[in-house]
């Protein structure tokens, strides 16, 4: 391809030999896709033109934004690929090209078979039609016959959970109902490639779990999955491989745990969440006897970090000051998960002789360590307090620092599903023969 206008080629390969009618579209490079591959992206780029209308006449000044640039990868049939990156990295643009909704400015994508996409709430639905009618409409868009759709109809309705509203126009559906029905249609009509964007965030936790299970089953049946989500747990659970996009370019392509870890190292702490808080003395929580000066979370390397790992110990630390002699002082942490459930409260009451010990005036550090392989994945918040005379809490801050726990897969041994539970301890097990005939 040469010249100022790049020739855009976007080829759909059905099963079997490539039809003669589409061969001329890419005759220079050949649109051949090996049978083991579902997708091949070659130098994909997407450019948008941003223009302002000048005041005089109808002349325009244009700026260009490359949403994607030089994106190349191959995806095998039956593989689940996670796309991760910050907002604006180009993930959704790439999915739109692979779903045949948009065309690239340069490069080409070869996709084998039917593609079902769920890229935004209500995609492919006609608002005036009922849920029942939209199931048949979506099936027709995917190229399925009414007989094929009827065979899957009951499964779709049961999975979506919208049965009581099946004959209601979808314009009256909530966003969650839209997503449940849209995903049920896309997943059950047996496309060769299933493309899913962040819309699953609209559904509740139980439905998200069902969706992940369905996508995992689809991949095991030989279907190909492309999955975009900011829920890194979901990406780790579903995918063995991931691609990290930054500013429209592929910066890393590899095993999902390696790619997610690399992404986390580049991510700033979540707005409103921090692993360390310090107060100047005059504004520190407390009274004339004690003040809470700092609270922080440290990783296994001793560094203050918002990002923590399930298989490493986590240290909770506070600094405080004592200004009056003879006081019985204790320190305590409370830990909450993302559902605001208090997982535990811990205090330094366990140190020997605490009942009779008073602290001299000065500055102190108190720390406790959460053992490795104890917490589950997700966001956790820490409350810290300095206790006077066992019952008085003048220096206290609730949920003042936080951290997120990530699973690197070191203990999963191939299990890719959701690991339920507020905590996830590694407990000693005994499995032994007891004799007898089964």
Short mmCIF file of C-alpha atoms in Angstrom, two decimals:
data_model
loop_
_atom_site.label_atom_id
_atom_site.label_comp_id
_atom_site.label_asym_id
_atom_site.label_seq_id
_atom_site.Cartn_x
_atom_site.Cartn_y
_atom_site.Cartn_z
CA UNK A 1 0.00 0.00 0.00
CA UNK A 2 1.37 3.41 -0.89
CA UNK A 3 0.36 7.01 -1.32
CA UNK A 4 -1.35 9.36 1.06
CA UNK A 5 -4.58 7.36 1.27
CA UNK A 6 -4.09 4.05 2.98
CA UNK A 7 -6.28 1.27 1.70
CA UNK A 8 -8.34 -0.16 4.54
CA UNK A 9 -8.93 -3.89 4.43
CA UNK A 10 -11.20 -5.68 6.90
CA UNK A 11 -11.74 -9.30 5.93
CA UNK A 12 -14.29 -11.78 7.29
CA UNK A 13 -13.22 -15.37 6.80
CA UNK A 14 -15.96 -17.99 7.03
CA UNK A 15 -15.16 -21.61 7.75
CA UNK A 16 -13.52 -23.51 4.96
CA UNK A 17 -11.79 -22.12 1.86
CA UNK A 18 -11.76 -18.38 1.35
CA UNK A 19 -14.52 -17.41 -1.11
CA UNK A 20 -13.18 -16.12 -4.41
CA UNK A 21 -15.31 -12.96 -4.05
CA UNK A 22 -13.29 -11.58 -1.15
CA UNK A 23 -9.82 -12.54 -2.36
CA UNK A 24 -9.27 -9.37 -4.42
CA UNK A 25 -9.76 -7.23 -1.28
CA UNK A 26 -6.35 -8.20 0.00
CA UNK A 27 -4.69 -9.65 -3.04
CA UNK A 28 -1.36 -7.95 -2.31
CA UNK A 29 -0.80 -9.72 1.01
CA UNK A 30 -3.23 -12.61 0.76
CA UNK A 31 -6.12 -12.91 3.23
CA UNK A 32 -5.13 -16.39 4.35
CA UNK A 33 -5.70 -17.34 8.00
CA UNK A 34 -4.32 -20.64 9.31
CA UNK A 35 -7.06 -22.96 10.58
CA UNK A 36 -5.81 -22.79 14.18
CA UNK A 37 -6.24 -19.00 14.30
CA UNK A 38 -9.46 -17.07 14.93
CA UNK A 39 -8.08 -13.53 14.62
CA UNK A 40 -5.04 -11.91 13.09
CA UNK A 41 -4.48 -8.15 13.45
CA UNK A 42 -1.80 -6.66 11.23
CA UNK A 43 -0.61 -3.11 11.85
CA UNK A 44 -4.03 -1.83 12.88
CA UNK A 45 -4.39 1.93 13.24
CA UNK A 46 -7.43 4.12 13.78
CA UNK A 47 -7.25 7.89 13.33
CA UNK A 48 -9.96 10.37 14.26
CA UNK A 49 -10.08 13.92 12.95
CA UNK A 50 -10.80 16.69 15.43
CA UNK A 51 -11.84 19.91 13.69
CA UNK A 52 -13.01 23.38 14.49
CA UNK A 53 -15.11 25.48 12.17
CA UNK A 54 -13.32 28.71 11.45
CA UNK A 55 -15.21 31.94 11.68
CA UNK A 56 -14.66 32.93 8.06
CA UNK A 57 -16.27 31.00 5.25
CA UNK A 58 -16.33 27.20 5.60
CA UNK A 59 -12.66 26.45 5.99
CA UNK A 60 -11.72 24.00 8.73
CA UNK A 61 -8.59 23.45 10.76
CA UNK A 62 -8.02 19.82 11.65
CA UNK A 63 -6.10 17.99 14.31
CA UNK A 64 -5.76 14.22 14.25
CA UNK A 65 -5.88 11.76 17.10
CA UNK A 66 -4.59 8.22 16.72
CA UNK A 67 -6.73 6.01 18.95
CA UNK A 68 -4.78 2.94 17.76
CA UNK A 69 -1.39 2.65 16.11
CA UNK A 70 0.51 -0.34 14.78
CA UNK A 71 -1.45 -2.99 16.72
CA UNK A 72 -0.56 -6.54 15.68
CA UNK A 73 -1.35 -9.86 17.32
CA UNK A 74 -2.76 -13.32 16.64
CA UNK A 75 -5.43 -15.13 18.64
CA UNK A 76 -5.93 -18.86 18.48
CA UNK A 77 -9.35 -20.49 18.32
CA UNK A 78 -10.65 -21.24 21.81
CA UNK A 79 -8.35 -18.68 23.43
CA UNK A 80 -9.61 -16.02 25.87
CA UNK A 81 -7.72 -12.74 25.59
CA UNK A 82 -7.98 -9.89 28.09
CA UNK A 83 -7.39 -6.30 26.96
CA UNK A 84 -6.36 -3.98 29.76
CA UNK A 85 -5.20 -0.39 30.02
CA UNK A 86 -6.23 3.02 31.26
CA UNK A 87 -9.27 4.85 29.95
CA UNK A 88 -8.47 6.13 26.47
CA UNK A 89 -5.81 3.49 25.81
CA UNK A 90 -7.68 2.23 22.71
CA UNK A 91 -9.29 -0.94 24.07
CA UNK A 92 -12.84 -0.21 22.95
CA UNK A 93 -11.65 1.08 19.57
CA UNK A 94 -9.83 -2.19 18.96
CA UNK A 95 -12.91 -4.20 19.91
CA UNK A 96 -15.10 -2.13 17.59
CA UNK A 97 -12.76 -2.90 14.70
CA UNK A 98 -12.64 -6.62 15.49
CA UNK A 99 -16.44 -6.67 15.87
CA UNK A 100 -16.76 -5.11 12.39
CA UNK A 101 -18.48 -2.01 13.76
CA UNK A 102 -15.64 0.31 12.73
CA UNK A 103 -12.97 0.13 10.03
CA UNK A 104 -9.28 0.76 10.61
CA UNK A 105 -7.49 3.71 9.04
CA UNK A 106 -4.51 1.49 8.33
CA UNK A 107 -3.70 -2.19 8.60
CA UNK A 108 -6.24 -4.98 8.56
CA UNK A 109 -7.98 -7.52 10.75
CA UNK A 110 -8.82 -11.06 9.67
CA UNK A 111 -11.57 -12.67 11.74
CA UNK A 112 -12.88 -16.19 11.26
CA UNK A 113 -16.59 -16.89 11.68
CA UNK A 114 -19.52 -15.11 13.32
CA UNK A 115 -18.76 -12.35 15.80
CA UNK A 116 -21.16 -11.50 18.63
CA UNK A 117 -20.35 -8.29 20.46
CA UNK A 118 -21.57 -6.69 23.65
CA UNK A 119 -19.87 -3.30 23.62
CA UNK A 120 -22.39 -1.02 25.27
CA UNK A 121 -25.75 -1.25 27.00
CA UNK A 122 -28.51 -2.00 24.52
CA UNK A 123 -26.25 -2.74 21.57
CA UNK A 124 -28.29 -4.34 18.79
CA UNK A 125 -31.66 -3.84 20.51
CA UNK A 126 -34.60 -2.02 19.00
CA UNK A 127 -36.15 -0.04 21.86
CA UNK A 128 -39.72 -0.38 20.59
CA UNK A 129 -39.54 -4.17 20.27
CA UNK A 130 -40.11 -6.55 23.15
CA UNK A 131 -37.42 -8.70 24.71
CA UNK A 132 -38.79 -11.70 22.83
CA UNK A 133 -38.67 -9.88 19.49
CA UNK A 134 -35.17 -8.59 20.14
CA UNK A 135 -33.87 -12.10 20.77
CA UNK A 136 -34.95 -13.06 17.26
CA UNK A 137 -33.66 -9.75 15.86
CA UNK A 138 -30.21 -10.28 17.38
CA UNK A 139 -30.13 -13.85 16.16
CA UNK A 140 -30.97 -12.71 12.64
CA UNK A 141 -28.19 -10.09 12.81
CA UNK A 142 -25.80 -12.91 13.69
CA UNK A 143 -27.00 -14.81 10.63
CA UNK A 144 -28.99 -17.49 12.44
CA UNK A 145 -32.22 -19.03 11.26
CA UNK A 146 -35.40 -18.81 13.33
CA UNK A 147 -35.16 -22.56 13.94
CA UNK A 148 -31.68 -22.16 15.45
CA UNK A 149 -32.88 -19.30 17.65
CA UNK A 150 -35.92 -21.28 18.85
CA UNK A 151 -33.65 -24.12 19.97
CA UNK A 152 -31.75 -21.72 22.21
CA UNK A 153 -34.67 -19.50 23.22
CA UNK A 154 -35.51 -21.05 26.60
CA UNK A 155 -31.84 -21.12 27.65
CA UNK A 156 -31.46 -17.44 26.76
CA UNK A 157 -34.52 -16.41 28.76
CA UNK A 158 -33.54 -18.50 31.78
CA UNK A 159 -29.97 -17.17 31.80
CA UNK A 160 -31.03 -13.53 31.43
CA UNK A 161 -33.64 -13.67 34.20
CA UNK A 162 -35.97 -11.29 32.33
CA UNK A 163 -38.71 -13.87 31.76
CA UNK A 164 -41.50 -11.86 33.47
CA UNK A 165 -40.69 -8.91 31.19
CA UNK A 166 -40.16 -10.85 27.98
CA UNK A 167 -43.13 -9.22 26.22
CA UNK A 168 -42.32 -5.70 27.46
CA UNK A 169 -40.57 -3.23 25.09
CA UNK A 170 -36.89 -3.10 25.99
CA UNK A 171 -37.03 0.70 26.22
CA UNK A 172 -38.62 0.08 29.62
CA UNK A 173 -35.79 -2.20 30.77
CA UNK A 174 -33.23 -1.05 33.30
CA UNK A 175 -29.58 -0.92 32.23
CA UNK A 176 -28.97 -4.14 34.17
CA UNK A 177 -31.80 -5.92 32.33
CA UNK A 178 -30.42 -4.68 29.00
CA UNK A 179 -27.03 -6.16 29.80
CA UNK A 180 -28.40 -9.46 31.08
CA UNK A 181 -30.49 -10.00 27.97
CA UNK A 182 -27.78 -8.75 25.62
CA UNK A 183 -25.15 -11.03 27.10
CA UNK A 184 -27.51 -14.01 27.17
CA UNK A 185 -28.27 -13.56 23.47
CA UNK A 186 -24.63 -13.04 22.49
CA UNK A 187 -23.34 -15.99 24.52
CA UNK A 188 -26.04 -18.55 23.69
CA UNK A 189 -26.31 -18.05 19.93
CA UNK A 190 -22.93 -19.77 19.52
CA UNK A 191 -20.75 -17.22 17.72
CA UNK A 192 -17.22 -18.25 16.85
CA UNK A 193 -15.93 -15.02 18.43
CA UNK A 194 -17.46 -13.30 21.48
CA UNK A 195 -16.42 -9.69 22.13
CA UNK A 196 -17.32 -8.25 25.54
CA UNK A 197 -16.54 -4.75 26.81
CA UNK A 198 -16.87 -3.24 30.30
CA UNK A 199 -20.69 -3.44 30.20
CA UNK A 200 -20.65 -6.39 32.61
CA UNK A 201 -19.90 -3.84 35.33
CA UNK A 202 -23.60 -2.92 35.15
CA UNK A 203 -24.68 -6.36 36.36
CA UNK A 204 -24.70 -7.51 39.96
CA UNK A 205 -22.04 -9.81 41.43
CA UNK A 206 -24.10 -12.98 40.94
CA UNK A 207 -24.73 -12.20 37.28
CA UNK A 208 -21.07 -11.32 36.68
CA UNK A 209 -20.15 -14.73 38.10
CA UNK A 210 -22.62 -16.42 35.72
CA UNK A 211 -21.16 -14.47 32.78
CA UNK A 212 -17.59 -15.42 33.62
CA UNK A 213 -18.64 -19.05 33.91
CA UNK A 214 -20.43 -18.90 30.56
CA UNK A 215 -17.46 -17.28 28.82
CA UNK A 216 -15.08 -19.82 30.33
CA UNK A 217 -17.33 -22.65 29.09
CA UNK A 218 -17.49 -21.04 25.64
CA UNK A 219 -13.69 -20.89 25.44
CA UNK A 220 -13.42 -24.56 26.47
CA UNK A 221 -15.86 -25.39 23.65
CA UNK A 222 -13.48 -23.81 21.13
CA UNK A 223 -14.94 -20.31 20.90
CA UNK A 224 -12.72 -17.26 21.04
CA UNK A 225 -13.21 -14.55 23.68
CA UNK A 226 -12.02 -10.94 23.69
CA UNK A 227 -12.68 -9.37 27.07
CA UNK A 228 -12.16 -5.78 28.24
CA UNK A 229 -12.63 -4.98 31.91
CA UNK A 230 -11.20 -2.78 34.64
CA UNK A 231 -12.07 -5.64 37.01
CA UNK A 232 -8.64 -7.25 36.99
CA UNK A 233 -9.88 -10.18 39.06
CA UNK A 234 -12.34 -11.02 36.27
CA UNK A 235 -9.59 -10.74 33.66
CA UNK A 236 -7.32 -13.04 35.66
CA UNK A 237 -10.15 -15.52 36.25
CA UNK A 238 -11.19 -15.80 32.60
CA UNK A 239 -8.03 -15.27 30.56
CA UNK A 240 -4.68 -17.01 30.36
CA UNK A 241 -3.28 -14.24 28.14
CA UNK A 242 -3.61 -10.46 28.13
CA UNK A 243 -2.53 -7.43 26.11
CA UNK A 244 -1.68 -4.10 27.73
CA UNK A 245 -2.48 -1.03 25.64
CA UNK A 246 -1.07 2.44 26.27
CA UNK A 247 -1.87 5.42 24.07
CA UNK A 248 -3.19 3.11 21.36
CA UNK A 249 -0.12 0.86 21.19
CA UNK A 250 0.62 -2.64 22.46
CA UNK A 251 3.23 -2.37 25.21
CA UNK A 252 3.00 -5.93 26.52
CA UNK A 253 1.50 -9.21 25.31
CA UNK A 254 1.90 -12.30 27.46
CA UNK A 255 0.61 -14.42 30.36
CA UNK A 256 -2.26 -12.66 32.10
CA UNK A 257 -0.63 -12.47 35.54
CA UNK A 258 2.55 -10.91 34.13
CA UNK A 259 0.61 -8.35 32.11
CA UNK A 260 -1.71 -7.41 34.99
CA UNK A 261 1.25 -7.00 37.34
CA UNK A 262 3.00 -4.76 34.82
CA UNK A 263 -0.15 -2.68 34.45
CA UNK A 264 -0.51 -2.28 38.21
CA UNK A 265 3.04 -0.97 38.43
CA UNK A 266 2.07 1.86 36.08
CA UNK A 267 -1.25 2.77 37.68
CA UNK A 268 -1.55 5.68 40.06
CA UNK A 269 -3.44 5.03 43.25
CA UNK A 270 -7.19 5.12 42.92
CA UNK A 271 -8.60 8.60 43.54
CA UNK A 272 -9.62 8.86 47.19
CA UNK A 273 -7.64 5.75 48.15
CA UNK A 274 -4.15 5.98 49.55
CA UNK A 275 -1.76 3.70 51.40
CA UNK A 276 -0.36 6.45 53.63
CA UNK A 277 -1.70 9.44 55.55
CA UNK A 278 0.38 11.78 57.71
CA UNK A 279 -0.77 14.76 59.77
CA UNK A 280 1.18 17.78 60.99
CA UNK A 281 1.18 17.79 64.77
CA UNK A 282 -1.22 20.71 65.14
CA UNK A 283 -3.87 18.95 63.00
CA UNK A 284 -3.25 15.38 64.10
CA UNK A 285 -6.24 13.48 65.54
CA UNK A 286 -6.16 13.24 69.33
CA UNK A 287 -6.10 15.34 72.48
CA UNK A 288 -3.60 16.78 74.95
CA UNK A 289 -2.52 13.27 75.98
CA UNK A 290 -2.07 11.37 72.68
CA UNK A 291 -2.09 12.10 68.95
CA UNK A 292 -2.22 9.88 65.87
CA UNK A 293 0.53 11.14 63.53
CA UNK A 294 0.58 8.71 60.58
CA UNK A 295 -0.98 5.52 59.22
CA UNK A 296 0.46 3.49 56.36
CA UNK A 297 0.46 0.11 54.59
CA UNK A 298 3.74 -1.57 53.61
CA UNK A 299 4.37 -4.45 51.23
CA UNK A 300 6.67 -7.44 51.68
CA UNK A 301 9.65 -5.32 50.62
CA UNK A 302 8.91 -2.74 53.32
CA UNK A 303 7.72 -0.09 50.87
CA UNK A 304 4.53 1.94 51.29
CA UNK A 305 2.23 0.58 48.59
CA UNK A 306 -1.43 0.60 47.61
CA UNK A 307 -0.85 -2.56 45.52
CA UNK A 308 -0.48 -5.72 47.58
CA UNK A 309 -0.33 -9.42 46.71
CA UNK A 310 -2.23 -12.33 48.17
CA UNK A 311 0.86 -14.51 48.60
CA UNK A 312 2.91 -11.87 50.46
CA UNK A 313 2.62 -10.47 54.00
CA UNK A 314 1.14 -6.99 54.49
CA UNK A 315 2.19 -4.65 57.29
CA UNK A 316 -0.15 -2.13 58.91
CA UNK A 317 1.72 0.65 60.67
CA UNK A 318 0.93 3.76 62.69
CA UNK A 319 2.93 6.50 64.36
CA UNK A 320 1.61 8.25 67.45
CA UNK A 321 2.79 10.52 70.23
CA UNK A 322 2.26 10.43 74.00
CA UNK A 323 2.36 13.71 75.95
CA UNK A 324 1.36 12.76 79.50
CA UNK A 325 3.14 10.21 81.70
CA UNK A 326 1.44 7.30 83.43
CA UNK A 327 -1.21 6.56 80.79
CA UNK A 328 -2.03 3.01 79.74
CA UNK A 329 -1.86 3.24 75.93
CA UNK A 330 -2.82 0.63 73.34
CA UNK A 331 -3.10 0.67 69.57
CA UNK A 332 -5.64 -1.05 67.32
CA UNK A 333 -6.47 -1.62 63.64
CA UNK A 334 -9.83 -2.60 62.12
CA UNK A 335 -9.87 -4.01 58.58
CA UNK A 336 -12.86 -3.74 56.21
CA UNK A 337 -13.42 -5.28 52.80
CA UNK A 338 -15.02 -3.66 49.76
CA UNK A 339 -18.50 -4.64 50.97
CA UNK A 340 -17.82 -2.71 54.21
CA UNK A 341 -17.69 -5.92 56.26
CA UNK A 342 -15.26 -5.77 59.18
CA UNK A 343 -12.95 -8.73 58.62
CA UNK A 344 -11.18 -8.37 61.93
CA UNK A 345 -10.12 -6.04 64.73
CA UNK A 346 -6.64 -6.44 66.14
CA UNK A 347 -4.88 -4.71 69.02
CA UNK A 348 -1.56 -4.88 70.83
CA UNK A 349 -3.24 -6.44 73.87
CA UNK A 350 -1.33 -9.62 73.03
CA UNK A 351 2.08 -8.22 73.90
CA UNK A 352 3.35 -9.49 77.28
CA UNK A 353 2.59 -7.33 80.30
CA UNK A 354 0.38 -4.85 78.47
CA UNK A 355 -2.02 -4.50 81.43
CA UNK A 356 0.57 -2.95 83.72
CA UNK A 357 2.59 -1.04 81.12
CA UNK A 358 2.37 2.74 80.78
CA UNK A 359 4.19 4.78 78.17
CA UNK A 360 6.59 7.62 78.74
CA UNK A 361 6.05 10.81 76.72
CA UNK A 362 7.53 10.55 73.25
CA UNK A 363 6.91 9.40 69.69
CA UNK A 364 6.14 5.74 68.95
CA UNK A 365 5.64 3.35 66.06
CA UNK A 366 3.22 0.40 66.23
CA UNK A 367 2.92 -2.24 63.51
CA UNK A 368 1.28 -5.58 62.92
CA UNK A 369 1.63 -7.99 60.03
CA UNK A 370 -1.16 -9.73 58.11
CA UNK A 371 0.27 -13.10 57.05
CA UNK A 372 0.55 -14.12 53.43
CA UNK A 373 -2.28 -16.20 52.00
CA UNK A 374 -4.88 -14.89 54.42
CA UNK A 375 -6.87 -12.12 52.70
CA UNK A 376 -8.86 -12.55 49.51
CA UNK A 377 -8.58 -10.31 46.47
CA UNK A 378 -10.08 -6.84 46.38
CA UNK A 379 -10.04 -3.44 48.04
CA UNK A 380 -9.50 -3.21 51.80
CA UNK A 381 -9.73 -0.19 54.11
CA UNK A 382 -8.00 0.31 57.45
CA UNK A 383 -9.20 2.14 60.56
CA UNK A 384 -6.55 3.09 63.11
CA UNK A 385 -6.85 4.21 66.72
CA UNK A 386 -4.83 4.97 69.83
CA UNK A 387 -6.65 3.77 72.97
CA UNK A 388 -6.29 5.39 76.40
CA UNK A 389 -7.11 3.45 79.55
CA UNK A 390 -8.65 0.59 77.46
CA UNK A 391 -11.94 2.37 76.64
CA UNK A 392 -11.20 5.93 75.44
CA UNK A 393 -10.41 6.56 71.74
CA UNK A 394 -9.36 10.21 71.33
CA UNK A 395 -6.99 9.56 68.42
CA UNK A 396 -8.98 7.62 65.85
CA UNK A 397 -9.54 7.73 62.09
CA UNK A 398 -11.96 5.35 60.35
CA UNK A 399 -11.04 3.81 56.98
CA UNK A 400 -8.20 6.27 56.66
CA UNK A 401 -5.89 4.22 54.40
CA UNK A 402 -6.56 1.43 51.96
CA UNK A 403 -4.93 -1.16 49.76
CA UNK A 404 -5.96 -3.62 47.07
CA UNK A 405 -4.96 -7.28 47.13
CA UNK A 406 -4.17 -9.03 43.83
CA UNK A 407 -3.92 -12.72 43.05
CA UNK A 408 -0.90 -13.69 40.94
CA UNK A 409 -2.22 -17.21 40.56
CA UNK A 410 0.57 -18.84 42.56
CA UNK A 411 -1.86 -21.05 44.50
CA UNK A 412 -4.59 -21.59 41.92
CA UNK A 413 -2.92 -24.56 40.18
CA UNK A 414 -4.91 -24.00 37.00
CA UNK A 415 -8.25 -23.08 38.62
CA UNK A 416 -9.52 -19.93 36.88
CA UNK A 417 -12.87 -19.40 38.60
CA UNK A 418 -13.97 -16.95 41.25
CA UNK A 419 -12.54 -17.77 44.70
CA UNK A 420 -15.38 -16.94 47.06
CA UNK A 421 -15.05 -15.80 50.65
CA UNK A 422 -14.15 -12.70 52.63
CA UNK A 423 -10.79 -14.27 53.51
CA UNK A 424 -8.74 -16.90 51.73
CA UNK A 425 -6.43 -18.64 54.20
CA UNK A 426 -4.16 -21.49 53.23
CA UNK A 427 -5.01 -24.17 55.79
CA UNK A 428 -3.22 -27.46 56.52
CA UNK A 429 -5.00 -30.41 54.90
CA UNK A 430 -4.73 -34.15 55.33
CA UNK A 431 -5.94 -36.47 52.58
CA UNK A 432 -5.25 -40.15 53.21
CA UNK A 433 -6.63 -43.57 52.36
CA UNK A 434 -8.88 -45.13 54.98
CA UNK A 435 -9.10 -48.59 53.44
CA UNK A 436 -12.12 -50.54 52.40
CA UNK A 437 -13.82 -51.05 49.08
CA UNK A 438 -15.45 -48.01 47.46
#
